[in-house]
Amino acid sequence: MIDSDLIAAENAARAEALKFDYEMLGTQLARRGIDIDTIKKKVGSYGVAVPSWGVGTGGTRFARFPGGGEPRGIFDKLDDCGVIHQLTAATPTVSLHIPWDKEDPDALLEKAASLGLGFDAMNSNTFQDQPGQKLSYKYGSLSHTDPAVRAQAVEHNLECIEIGSKLGSKALTVWIGDGSNFPGQTDLTAQFERYLSAMQDIYKSLPDDWRLFSEHKMFEPAFYSTVVQDWGTNYLIAKELGERAFCLVDLGHHAPNTNIEMIVARLIQFGKLGGFHFNDSKYGDDDLDTGSIDPFRLFLVFNELVAAEGKDGFAPAHMLDQSHNVTDPIESLISSANEVRRAYAQALLVDRQALKGFQQENDALMGAATLKAAYRVDVEPILAMARQEAGAAIDPVAAYRASNYRAKVSAERPEVSGAGGGIV
Amino acid sequence: MIDSDLIAAENAARAEALKFDYEMLGTQLARRGIDIDTIKKKVGSYGVAVPSWGVGTGGTRFARFPGGGEPRGIFDKLDDCGVIHQLTAATPTVSLHIPWDKEDPDALLEKAASLGLGFDAMNSNTFQDQPGQKLSYKYGSLSHTDPAVRAQAVEHNLECIEIGSKLGSKALTVWIGDGSNFPGQTDLTAQFERYLSAMQDIYKSLPDDWRLFSEHKMFEPAFYSTVVQDWGTNYLIAKELGERAFCLVDLGHHAPNTNIEMIVARLIQFGKLGGFHFNDSKYGDDDLDTGSIDPFRLFLVFNELVAAEGKDGFAPAHMLDQSHNVTDPIESLISSANEVRRAYAQALLVDRQALKGFQQENDALMGAATLKAAYRVDVEPILAMARQEAGAAIDPVAAYRASNYRAKVSAERPEVSGAGGGIV
Amino acid sequence: MIDSDLIAAENAARAEALKFDYEMLGTQLARRGIDIDTIKKKVGSYGVAVPSWGVGTGGTRFARFPGGGEPRGIFDKLDDCGVIHQLTAATPTVSLHIPWDKEDPDALLEKAASLGLGFDAMNSNTFQDQPGQKLSYKYGSLSHTDPAVRAQAVEHNLECIEIGSKLGSKALTVWIGDGSNFPGQTDLTAQFERYLSAMQDIYKSLPDDWRLFSEHKMFEPAFYSTVVQDWGTNYLIAKELGERAFCLVDLGHHAPNTNIEMIVARLIQFGKLGGFHFNDSKYGDDDLDTGSIDPFRLFLVFNELVAAEGKDGFAPAHMLDQSHNVTDPIESLISSANEVRRAYAQALLVDRQALKGFQQENDALMGAATLKAAYRVDVEPILAMARQEAGAAIDPVAAYRASNYRAKVSAERPEVSGAGGGIV
Amino acid sequence: MIDSDLIAAENAARAEALKFDYEMLGTQLARRGIDIDTIKKKVGSYGVAVPSWGVGTGGTRFARFPGGGEPRGIFDKLDDCGVIHQLTAATPTVSLHIPWDKEDPDALLEKAASLGLGFDAMNSNTFQDQPGQKLSYKYGSLSHTDPAVRAQAVEHNLECIEIGSKLGSKALTVWIGDGSNFPGQTDLTAQFERYLSAMQDIYKSLPDDWRLFSEHKMFEPAFYSTVVQDWGTNYLIAKELGERAFCLVDLGHHAPNTNIEMIVARLIQFGKLGGFHFNDSKYGDDDLDTGSIDPFRLFLVFNELVAAEGKDGFAPAHMLDQSHNVTDPIESLISSANEVRRAYAQALLVDRQALKGFQQENDALMGAATLKAAYRVDVEPILAMARQEAGAAIDPVAAYRASNYRAKVSAERPEVSGAGGGIV
């Protein structure tokens, strides 16, 4: 954790300017009939989960270049997550990955509580082989041709539920790498049937108050076909499994040029939007920081979410899922949590009454202009004021840097080797 | 029609070589346990529909460069279609487009019968405004915000069914251009709800022995969102409408890099594959000649189709849908019908027993090799022999050129102006 | 032209709020060490050319849905362009297209002068056949296999220069549709050699104070290969031709996922950036309104342009090139001209000193944050103040609508038929 | 090495069928005026280099699933490469990667000679950090902002040249991962200037009879911008460096939908095609087996290469560059070497005289048909006969499996752990 006096001192230096900016923006929004405090309140209560693995430095198949003070395990990771939430007041929960984060549940609960954190969706892992694992996932997991491998993968997911139940988690996210690298390697239909059957076995054991999220992805690690390749297949899964099964949308898992906000709208319409893995991408599953490449697209996604607010049963889960290869992961997660809130705030500013009218009249230009009028507002004063009032930092990255947290943990946590793996 | 003596003479010059090639190939296939005559018989009975509009020269928004002897109307178009079928014995039916082909049904039936042709699926048109049309489709048709426009579009589709019923057609294909060009122009969800409601009105009037095909497309003419944008949405449509509603797959209507054969497999698995619009593409909906850009992809689609042969209720419709901008449309359609049959023949050669074994054992290399072993076979002797035995041409393009058909109709049909429209 | 009293009245109603917003923004920018008046001045002197064809309603190969009051010819088009400039003070020049806009030069000069307009780059057209044209461009123009066709295309370009010289234009933009639809249709190398040779013939006749712009495009109207397909080929052209030859970048002419701002940076570095065709796109050459789909990308392009300001010989041409299918073209061009200025204003706000430092230190997060800090500013008060001070409208679309200009010209200009062409 | 008696026995079982097939194909080709023995001779002398790292199992950032008998170092790798060449007679050289393959040059030469192998282009590695390395490449290598890092990267490349000189290599291939993950992270122009300067330092030290290959790639490991992102930038590099600098084309390093064969044609035309990294891809740099996804595209590349044969100074290098994640790498490399030869053989069958005529006459259909007539030929008998006559295997994969080579080396080489790295 960061010394709260330091945060207070950092905020003190910025409070006056923020007050001015917030008031001015309040005046401008009032002109549009919007009460800035109402927006601030909604934004302030909006949280996004942090993935435990996100606080470690990511990499590519070519190399990983670790930073200083890499977390040595889940307890270090929780410390880092705690700092993010302390500075942003926007990331109250952590999403665990099993077996990477497998530790004594009581110890995890205690540690999290001490940091003001809770636990979000559990993530299973059947896309890697672990030391001591009986059967390999080289040729698939939940969709493997061998029933014994499928059973092992199902078992692992049930264990994730079990662990999560002790931690207060209420959802299981299943992402698998199953697919194929060659036309002819697999029977596309039989493979999907096996997947569905295995998922049904998991679904059967899902506690009544849990949700099951399946996640689609166009490609990688499989490069010719992927079992859960797109939202169409993902929808079929959720439909086949039952009413507690939902689709998870990762912003980087789509074909080039795909209109993602329309997929979001369709899943909402048919009651199957489970939630998001937020990040940004330019080429593939780049896992870049949320909003760093196409912030307007992020806004358009939130435009659909805000439009659906209050809809019966609408409660999507929000999580960041990024790979921080060249930044301090804590800084990237701080920044990304803010970007999520920024898009949410902007979407709240949309004049939906006017928009509806323009849409009804096919006034394309004014429909577009209405969205842009909300998107163009610099809502940073709202975000910053919400943070300040929650005891977090007006400028979280500046406060983080001032704290020397990274230097401190670097001194405690041993250096990790950066030698590449030779996978080309 | 072409003089049958000419076809006979053309064939005579090629018969000996064909006999040699067919026998040699027969010997080689026998080594694999395949009876060439069985394959020939299946291929010979495989037909693909020709779209009436395909025999006219296509164009782009920039220009259209008409060829000589452009058909003046549906009767000229049927003449051209008759020639294609005469030379290939592969295109026994024509798919009409209303209102372009609206003529007295009895005259159409008589004309078609005289050419040995029947009528395939009917195509409605609500993506253009027609002279005398009351309400414009500028802002949509079946999904328009104005119920009067939707009613007009529904009415037009019912008329297509009515016309088709008189012609012996058994299916209606609905492709619309509805969508939007700007974020904010339309309410993505409400627009889809309106579409579904209008389609239900059409579905209600569908004769019991008809099928309704909806066709998805990623973009164009709408450039930000399209109501029926992908197979996921298309599946939802077919599911919502009922058991006689199916999805049509156009090979050029997908996002870049999409694995189309997997979509085909999924739609077959869930009983919703209606049929195909065959063509090829490199960039978008290029509507190039079938198999001209990626013949292996076409084979992989047929690999799924052959694998599903005999499955209960599996009877997809096949149609060419191409834009012939730089070739004689008759030649392109001849060539494309042959390409469809080629892919079918290659897919019939796949050793499915062996393939299944390799897939079960995760022998990726041999699974891939098994498909390639079938794909690599030059099946032209099988196609040519099937044509020869059906009284069609061994080399249909050569026979067509020898016939001087284009020159003859050019003399009869007045030249069409090629001036561009100035749409850039 | 719009009644200037109406503009004044419209502005009067908005002046107070603008004054407030401008002053507040001035205070906020001053905190960053930026003088808002300096920015306003630069923005106010920034103009973008309007294409003459842009004021007509566009369409697709499927249909064109004309609006009311379509311009009947270049004089009507100039009237519409005059309104755009009157309301925005941002579009002082018009780019003509020959032969569409071929009229008596003196009459054109007089008309333009009366509207306060000048003439920008000339555009030739060898992608369509014109009535009375001797040889067809169906199989290419400047790269055609027939030297007579090439000569005709060269001749047309020389005529464009001749006309432009009388109008005060200083540049010729050459975009051709040449390419192929089939592998094997053309010899890719020989075709490019013919193109280069023909372009050299044009370049030879270029007046000393003119520039020659070649424009690349990935696909459409050619769907397998395009002669000038990307910036690599475009660079080779400009290099081969000589120092007055430059590359034109259209934002919609690239492969999916392409980093366009990097292309801009490369062309600047090697002294070959000629200018832009601004628009936006989600799928292909969608020709949507500038900034409507990915405004951050537009900003990143301007970030490169501002970084290069003052570089020796750096004087790129700016033009809008859009297809307005569902909006009033005048409104879209007004809005787009503003978007260009918006991106320019935002790019001017980048703290380049700080950015350079972060880049030198590989502080990726702060480098990104520095760009975003500029991008996030709502610069509309700057744009609006610049317009107001130039006698244009604070809210140009509102003023335009209040003027009833469209209704007025609709009464004068006869309705255009919207019947589709049947190109599918 | 495989027991040559086993190969002989395997061939004996297939010799009769091959003789029949070869003769029949000879008869058929003779009909087209083609002498099959001439083709066989050209194909038989066509070799492609194997990358040393290709014989190890590849992986993704998510996981690597090692197979049995993974090579422990370069000497094991050379053994595996020796088997590939023994069975195919198509891979006479190996391309080394430094530092992975850094061993005593004399020992390497001796080992290679004993296996009948030589050494192809050297590959440097500045995309990973190595144990003991002074400065990190986390933020770039040849384009790093720190001159000391650039100097270290240059030095490494000079060492590669030095090692290669002792091994008889005549080329250095430079691929770097430099780029950025965020807009604003780097100055796109300055970064490229630094790269060019560092490359000039390398080029200066290039022996007179060496060539320098630079390799472009759209993305990965950098996900916003890559310094050498496309062939346009790659051409500029080769041009700036000098006449012994050339562009390397990896088939998987392009934007979606890119026409790669046109890039090949352009680089040939401007004298800058250095060579290829062969593989196949569906989505990104998938590094799948050559010809496994789009064999027609591979043929079209070879169509350009064969058309350029004999052109002054035309001598492109050919290398496989694949990642074998789910197959035995030896089998994949055997199969891929054959696919390269297959495409070459098919391209040799193109009737270039006829093609030229059709292209001159704009007979698009027959131009396309001419290519297809060559592509459709099943040239396997030619490839197999060439192998048989060279003492290699008629069916190399079958012979390899019969040899139990993998089982044998698995017994000798210790198992490698497959635990994933946790990079998500």
Short mmCIF file of C-alpha atoms in Angstrom, two decimals, chain A residues 139 144-146 182-189 192-193 196 218 224-233 235-236 240 255-259 261-263 265-266 269-270 296 300 304 355 358-360 362 364 367-368 371, chain B residues 139 144-146 182-189 192-193 196 218 224-233 235-236 240 255-259 261-263 265-266 269-270 296 300 304 355 358-360 362 364 367-368 371:
data_model
loop_
_atom_site.label_atom_id
_atom_site.label_comp_id
_atom_site.label_asym_id
_atom_site.label_seq_id
_atom_site.Cartn_x
_atom_site.Cartn_y
_atom_site.Cartn_z
CA TYR A 139 -4.23 -31.49 -28.78
CA HIS A 144 -10.05 -33.42 -26.94
CA THR A 145 -10.74 -36.68 -28.77
CA ASP A 146 -9.71 -38.61 -25.67
CA PHE A 182 -4.32 -27.61 -40.31
CA PRO A 183 -7.38 -28.20 -42.43
CA GLY A 184 -8.14 -31.84 -41.77
CA GLN A 185 -6.51 -31.98 -38.33
CA THR A 186 -9.88 -32.10 -36.61
CA ASP A 187 -13.50 -32.84 -37.39
CA LEU A 188 -14.89 -29.34 -36.83
CA THR A 189 -18.32 -30.60 -35.88
CA PHE A 192 -17.57 -28.77 -31.03
CA GLU A 193 -19.93 -31.55 -29.91
CA LEU A 196 -20.47 -28.80 -25.60
CA MET A 218 -10.79 -15.86 -33.54
CA TYR A 224 -6.42 -22.65 -38.59
CA SER A 225 -9.59 -23.16 -36.57
CA THR A 226 -10.64 -22.38 -33.01
CA VAL A 227 -13.51 -24.20 -31.35
CA VAL A 228 -15.09 -21.09 -29.88
CA GLN A 229 -14.12 -18.79 -32.72
CA ASP A 230 -16.72 -16.05 -32.67
CA TRP A 231 -19.82 -14.71 -30.95
CA GLY A 232 -22.07 -16.89 -33.12
CA THR A 233 -20.55 -20.04 -31.71
CA TYR A 235 -24.06 -17.68 -28.38
CA LEU A 236 -24.85 -21.27 -29.33
CA GLU A 240 -27.27 -24.86 -25.24
CA ALA A 255 -11.83 -10.57 -37.01
CA PRO A 256 -10.39 -7.41 -38.55
CA ASN A 257 -12.97 -4.66 -39.11
CA THR A 258 -15.59 -6.32 -36.93
CA ASN A 259 -18.22 -4.03 -35.47
CA GLU A 261 -20.52 -2.78 -30.41
CA MET A 262 -23.09 -4.49 -32.63
CA ILE A 263 -22.11 -7.86 -31.19
CA ALA A 265 -26.00 -5.09 -28.74
CA ARG A 266 -27.04 -8.50 -30.12
CA GLN A 269 -30.89 -8.26 -26.93
CA PHE A 270 -30.85 -12.03 -26.61
CA PHE A 296 -14.05 5.95 -29.72
CA LEU A 300 -19.40 2.99 -28.58
CA GLU A 304 -24.64 0.16 -25.80
CA LEU A 355 -30.69 10.52 -30.12
CA PHE A 358 -32.82 11.64 -34.73
CA GLN A 359 -32.76 7.88 -35.22
CA GLN A 360 -36.50 7.80 -35.71
CA ASN A 362 -33.18 9.00 -40.02
CA ALA A 364 -27.91 10.34 -39.68
CA GLY A 367 -27.54 11.03 -34.70
CA ALA A 368 -23.79 10.82 -35.17
CA LEU A 371 -22.86 10.69 -29.83
CA TYR B 139 -32.90 4.55 -44.97
CA HIS B 144 -36.99 0.95 -41.61
CA THR B 145 -38.23 3.12 -38.76
CA ASP B 146 -41.38 3.87 -40.74
CA PHE B 182 -22.55 6.40 -38.86
CA PRO B 183 -22.34 5.39 -35.23
CA GLY B 184 -25.55 6.82 -33.82
CA GLN B 185 -27.49 6.76 -37.06
CA THR B 186 -29.61 3.85 -35.91
CA ASP B 187 -30.53 2.03 -32.75
CA LEU B 188 -28.81 -1.27 -33.48
CA THR B 189 -31.21 -3.29 -31.36
CA PHE B 192 -32.95 -5.66 -35.68
CA GLU B 193 -36.25 -6.04 -33.83
CA LEU B 196 -37.31 -9.68 -37.29
CA MET B 218 -20.46 -7.81 -43.31
CA TYR B 224 -20.76 1.27 -40.43
CA SER B 225 -23.28 -1.41 -39.46
CA THR B 226 -25.36 -3.93 -41.36
CA VAL B 227 -28.49 -5.44 -39.86
CA VAL B 228 -27.69 -8.99 -40.94
CA GLN B 229 -23.94 -8.67 -40.57
CA ASP B 230 -22.70 -12.17 -39.91
CA TRP B 231 -23.70 -15.79 -39.45
CA GLY B 232 -24.38 -15.27 -35.76
CA THR B 233 -27.14 -12.80 -36.51
CA TYR B 235 -28.60 -17.94 -37.23
CA LEU B 236 -30.69 -15.95 -34.75
CA GLU B 240 -36.55 -16.99 -34.47
CA ALA B 255 -14.71 -10.46 -42.33
CA PRO B 256 -11.09 -10.78 -43.46
CA ASN B 257 -9.44 -14.07 -42.40
CA THR B 258 -12.75 -15.71 -41.47
CA ASN B 259 -12.78 -19.50 -41.52
CA GLU B 261 -15.84 -23.75 -43.75
CA MET B 262 -16.24 -23.68 -39.97
CA ILE B 263 -19.32 -21.49 -40.33
CA ALA B 265 -19.99 -26.82 -40.35
CA ARG B 266 -21.74 -24.96 -37.52
CA GLN B 269 -24.68 -29.00 -37.13
CA PHE B 270 -27.54 -26.80 -35.98
CA PHE B 296 -8.50 -24.75 -51.73
CA LEU B 300 -12.72 -27.13 -47.84
CA GLU B 304 -17.91 -30.14 -45.12
CA LEU B 355 -9.30 -39.08 -42.14
CA PHE B 358 -6.01 -39.54 -38.16
CA GLN B 359 -8.30 -37.04 -36.47
CA GLN B 360 -9.00 -39.45 -33.64
CA ASN B 362 -4.45 -36.23 -33.46
CA ALA B 364 -2.37 -33.48 -37.69
CA GLY B 367 -5.09 -35.49 -41.44
CA ALA B 368 -3.97 -32.55 -43.53
CA LEU B 371 -7.36 -33.77 -47.56
#
